[in-house]
Tab-separated table of C-alpha atoms in Angstrom:
chain	number	residue	atom	x	y	z
A	2	MET	CA	0.000	0.000	0.000
A	3	ASP	CA	1.493	3.357	-0.941
A	4	SER	CA	1.833	6.286	1.433
A	5	ILE	CA	-1.140	8.209	0.020
A	6	SER	CA	-3.502	5.221	0.355
A	7	THR	CA	-2.198	4.632	3.868
A	8	LYS	CA	-2.889	8.241	4.863
A	9	GLN	CA	-6.383	7.992	3.377
A	10	LEU	CA	-7.105	4.842	5.401
A	11	LEU	CA	-5.778	6.544	8.547
A	12	THR	CA	-8.218	9.422	7.947
A	13	LYS	CA	-11.072	6.988	7.259
A	14	THR	CA	-10.229	5.078	10.456
A	15	ARG	CA	-10.160	8.265	12.541
A	16	LYS	CA	-13.589	9.262	11.157
A	17	PHE	CA	-14.899	5.761	11.888
A	18	LEU	CA	-13.726	5.970	15.508
A	19	ALA	CA	-15.150	9.489	15.862
A	20	LYS	CA	-18.629	7.962	15.368
A	21	LEU	CA	-18.072	6.052	18.660
A	22	PRO	CA	-18.668	2.556	17.297
A	23	SER	CA	-19.270	-0.364	19.629
A	24	LEU	CA	-16.366	-2.579	20.629
A	25	SER	CA	-17.575	-5.329	18.300
A	26	GLU	CA	-17.731	-2.831	15.397
A	27	ILE	CA	-14.178	-1.679	16.192
A	28	ILE	CA	-12.969	-5.281	16.180
A	29	SER	CA	-14.764	-6.038	12.895
A	30	TYR	CA	-13.315	-2.923	11.256
A	31	GLY	CA	-9.799	-3.807	12.399
A	32	GLN	CA	-10.061	-7.416	11.253
A	33	LYS	CA	-11.498	-6.436	7.880
A	34	HIS	CA	-8.726	-3.931	7.163
A	35	LYS	CA	-5.905	-6.101	8.544
A	36	LYS	CA	-6.464	-8.346	5.524
A	37	ILE	CA	-5.158	-5.568	3.272
A	38	GLN	CA	-1.492	-5.820	2.289
A	39	ILE	CA	-0.223	-2.675	4.011
A	40	LEU	CA	3.529	-3.246	4.083
A	41	SER	CA	4.962	-3.365	0.597
A	42	CYS	CA	8.159	-5.209	1.436
A	43	ASP	CA	9.097	-8.616	2.766
A	44	LEU	CA	10.018	-8.367	6.441
A	45	SER	CA	10.594	-12.073	6.949
A	46	TYR	CA	14.347	-11.438	7.128
A	47	VAL	CA	15.744	-8.628	9.238
A	48	ASP	CA	19.409	-7.685	9.073
A	49	VAL	CA	20.367	-7.077	12.709
A	50	TYR	CA	23.901	-5.984	11.952
A	51	ILE	CA	24.923	-2.375	11.555
A	52	SER	CA	24.785	-1.347	7.953
A	53	GLU	CA	27.315	1.118	6.575
A	54	GLY	CA	24.460	3.452	5.709
A	55	ILE	CA	23.120	3.842	9.245
A	56	VAL	CA	23.997	7.138	10.897
A	57	ILE	CA	24.701	6.561	14.578
A	58	ASP	CA	23.712	9.186	17.148
A	59	GLU	CA	26.842	9.011	19.313
A	60	GLY	CA	25.497	11.441	21.921
A	61	VAL	CA	22.406	9.367	22.569
A	62	CYS	CA	24.465	6.155	22.657
A	63	LEU	CA	26.324	7.605	25.645
A	64	LEU	CA	23.018	7.793	27.543
A	65	LEU	CA	22.304	4.077	27.219
A	66	PRO	CA	22.411	2.115	30.498
A	67	ASP	CA	25.411	-0.180	30.982
A	68	GLU	CA	23.414	-3.330	30.229
A	69	PHE	CA	22.910	-2.014	26.690
A	70	ASN	CA	26.607	-1.413	26.094
A	71	GLY	CA	27.317	-2.395	22.517
A	72	TYR	CA	23.884	-1.328	21.257
A	73	ILE	CA	23.604	1.648	18.949
A	74	CYS	CA	21.129	4.482	18.527
A	75	ALA	CA	20.380	5.286	14.922
A	76	ASP	CA	19.728	8.882	13.978
A	77	THR	CA	16.196	9.024	12.553
A	78	THR	CA	13.847	11.845	11.617
A	79	ALA	CA	12.435	13.626	14.670
A	80	ASP	CA	8.974	14.480	13.355
A	81	GLY	CA	6.629	12.955	15.932
A	82	ASN	CA	6.825	9.572	14.246
A	83	CYS	CA	10.060	8.626	15.994
A	84	LEU	CA	8.976	5.138	17.087
A	85	TYR	CA	7.708	4.234	13.626
A	86	ASN	CA	10.701	5.906	11.957
A	87	ALA	CA	13.061	3.875	14.148
A	88	VAL	CA	11.306	0.599	13.332
A	89	SER	CA	11.224	1.467	9.629
A	90	TYR	CA	14.904	2.373	9.777
A	91	PHE	CA	15.645	-0.939	11.494
A	92	PHE	CA	13.851	-2.913	8.788
A	93	ILE	CA	14.852	-1.093	5.610
A	94	HIS	CA	17.406	1.585	6.636
A	95	GLU	CA	15.073	4.486	5.831
A	96	ASN	CA	11.914	6.075	7.271
A	97	SER	CA	9.595	5.335	4.358
A	98	LEU	CA	7.563	2.609	6.139
A	99	SER	CA	6.629	4.740	9.149
A	100	THR	CA	3.080	5.565	7.990
A	101	GLN	CA	2.359	1.950	7.036
A	102	LEU	CA	3.723	0.759	10.400
A	103	ARG	CA	1.483	3.270	12.203
A	104	LEU	CA	-1.576	1.995	10.302
A	105	SER	CA	-0.610	-1.643	10.943
A	106	THR	CA	-0.334	-0.920	14.673
A	107	ILE	CA	-3.707	0.809	14.767
A	108	LEU	CA	-5.458	-2.008	12.899
A	109	GLU	CA	-3.815	-4.591	15.178
A	110	LEU	CA	-5.065	-2.750	18.291
A	111	MET	CA	-8.544	-2.504	16.795
A	112	ALA	CA	-8.766	-6.079	15.485
A	113	TYR	CA	-7.854	-7.524	18.878
A	114	ALA	CA	-9.147	-4.753	21.148
A	115	ASP	CA	-10.901	-7.238	23.424
A	116	LYS	CA	-7.579	-9.042	23.962
A	117	TYR	CA	-5.514	-5.892	24.513
A	118	LEU	CA	-7.993	-4.274	26.890
A	119	VAL	CA	-7.593	-7.067	29.452
A	120	LEU	CA	-3.800	-6.790	29.519
A	121	GLU	CA	-2.504	-5.124	32.654
A	122	VAL	CA	-0.665	-2.389	30.752
A	123	PHE	CA	-3.905	-1.247	29.095
A	124	GLU	CA	-5.822	-1.356	32.365
A	125	LYS	CA	-3.427	1.164	33.927
A	126	ASP	CA	-4.101	4.865	33.498
A	127	TYR	CA	-0.445	5.684	32.809
A	128	SER	CA	-0.713	3.912	29.452
A	129	TYR	CA	-2.837	6.717	28.041
A	130	SER	CA	-2.098	10.353	27.259
A	131	ASP	CA	-3.864	13.197	29.037
A	132	ARG	CA	-5.372	14.059	25.671
A	133	ALA	CA	-6.926	10.591	25.382
A	134	PHE	CA	-8.491	10.945	28.828
A	135	SER	CA	-9.868	14.389	28.000
A	136	LYS	CA	-11.368	13.122	24.718
A	137	ALA	CA	-12.592	9.800	26.094
A	138	ASN	CA	-16.354	9.303	25.932
A	139	ASN	CA	-16.861	7.383	29.152
A	140	LYS	CA	-20.655	7.498	28.872
A	141	ARG	CA	-20.571	5.666	25.519
A	142	TYR	CA	-18.155	2.993	26.657
A	143	GLN	CA	-19.256	1.559	29.972
A	144	GLN	CA	-18.415	-2.116	29.957
A	145	PRO	CA	-17.314	-3.486	33.330
A	146	GLU	CA	-15.028	-6.117	31.814
A	147	TYR	CA	-12.973	-3.380	30.110
A	148	ARG	CA	-11.978	-0.668	32.560
A	149	ASN	CA	-10.322	1.715	30.087
A	150	ILE	CA	-12.155	1.221	26.829
A	151	ALA	CA	-12.959	4.935	26.397
A	152	PRO	CA	-9.343	6.178	26.613
A	153	PHE	CA	-8.196	3.160	24.556
A	154	VAL	CA	-10.492	4.215	21.694
A	155	ALA	CA	-9.551	7.893	22.092
A	156	GLU	CA	-5.841	7.017	22.044
A	157	ILE	CA	-6.224	4.981	18.854
A	158	MET	CA	-8.111	7.872	17.275
A	159	GLU	CA	-5.209	10.187	18.197
A	160	MET	CA	-2.726	7.690	16.740
A	161	CYS	CA	-4.458	8.136	13.381
A	162	HIS	CA	-2.829	11.589	13.192
A	163	ILE	CA	0.584	11.291	11.610
A	164	GLY	CA	3.097	12.759	14.014
A	165	ALA	CA	0.986	12.045	17.075
């Protein structure tokens, strides 16, 4: 899937979530769209060795704890997509997959929302941004088995913004 199509699906997904769908609708949407081939390259093999083309951020490497001695910090684009840029850089030595990786993450969280919501990390309030809590529609999502469904949905909606 090219970058333009990915951005369009991110916008469509954000609009879908803005309608406050039920949890089952969110899961169905995620599962339906996960079937789409989003990543355009084969990631079955990952080169874990430092490539000559990778620019190392020496200053940041100095901040690594001792147990990570020998690891490197690649210099990636600091545009709000740093996690996705870093993963893209790890896979293909450039940032071009960051939007597709963002979409893949969002669809994964949606497709298996019922599984993620019962994990301890998603039950804790610290997992969510203040913005997600302020935008969460707690009246719409009141299901006792899922303590934080409203901020979970709001956080995914925020993730649909590139650079968020």
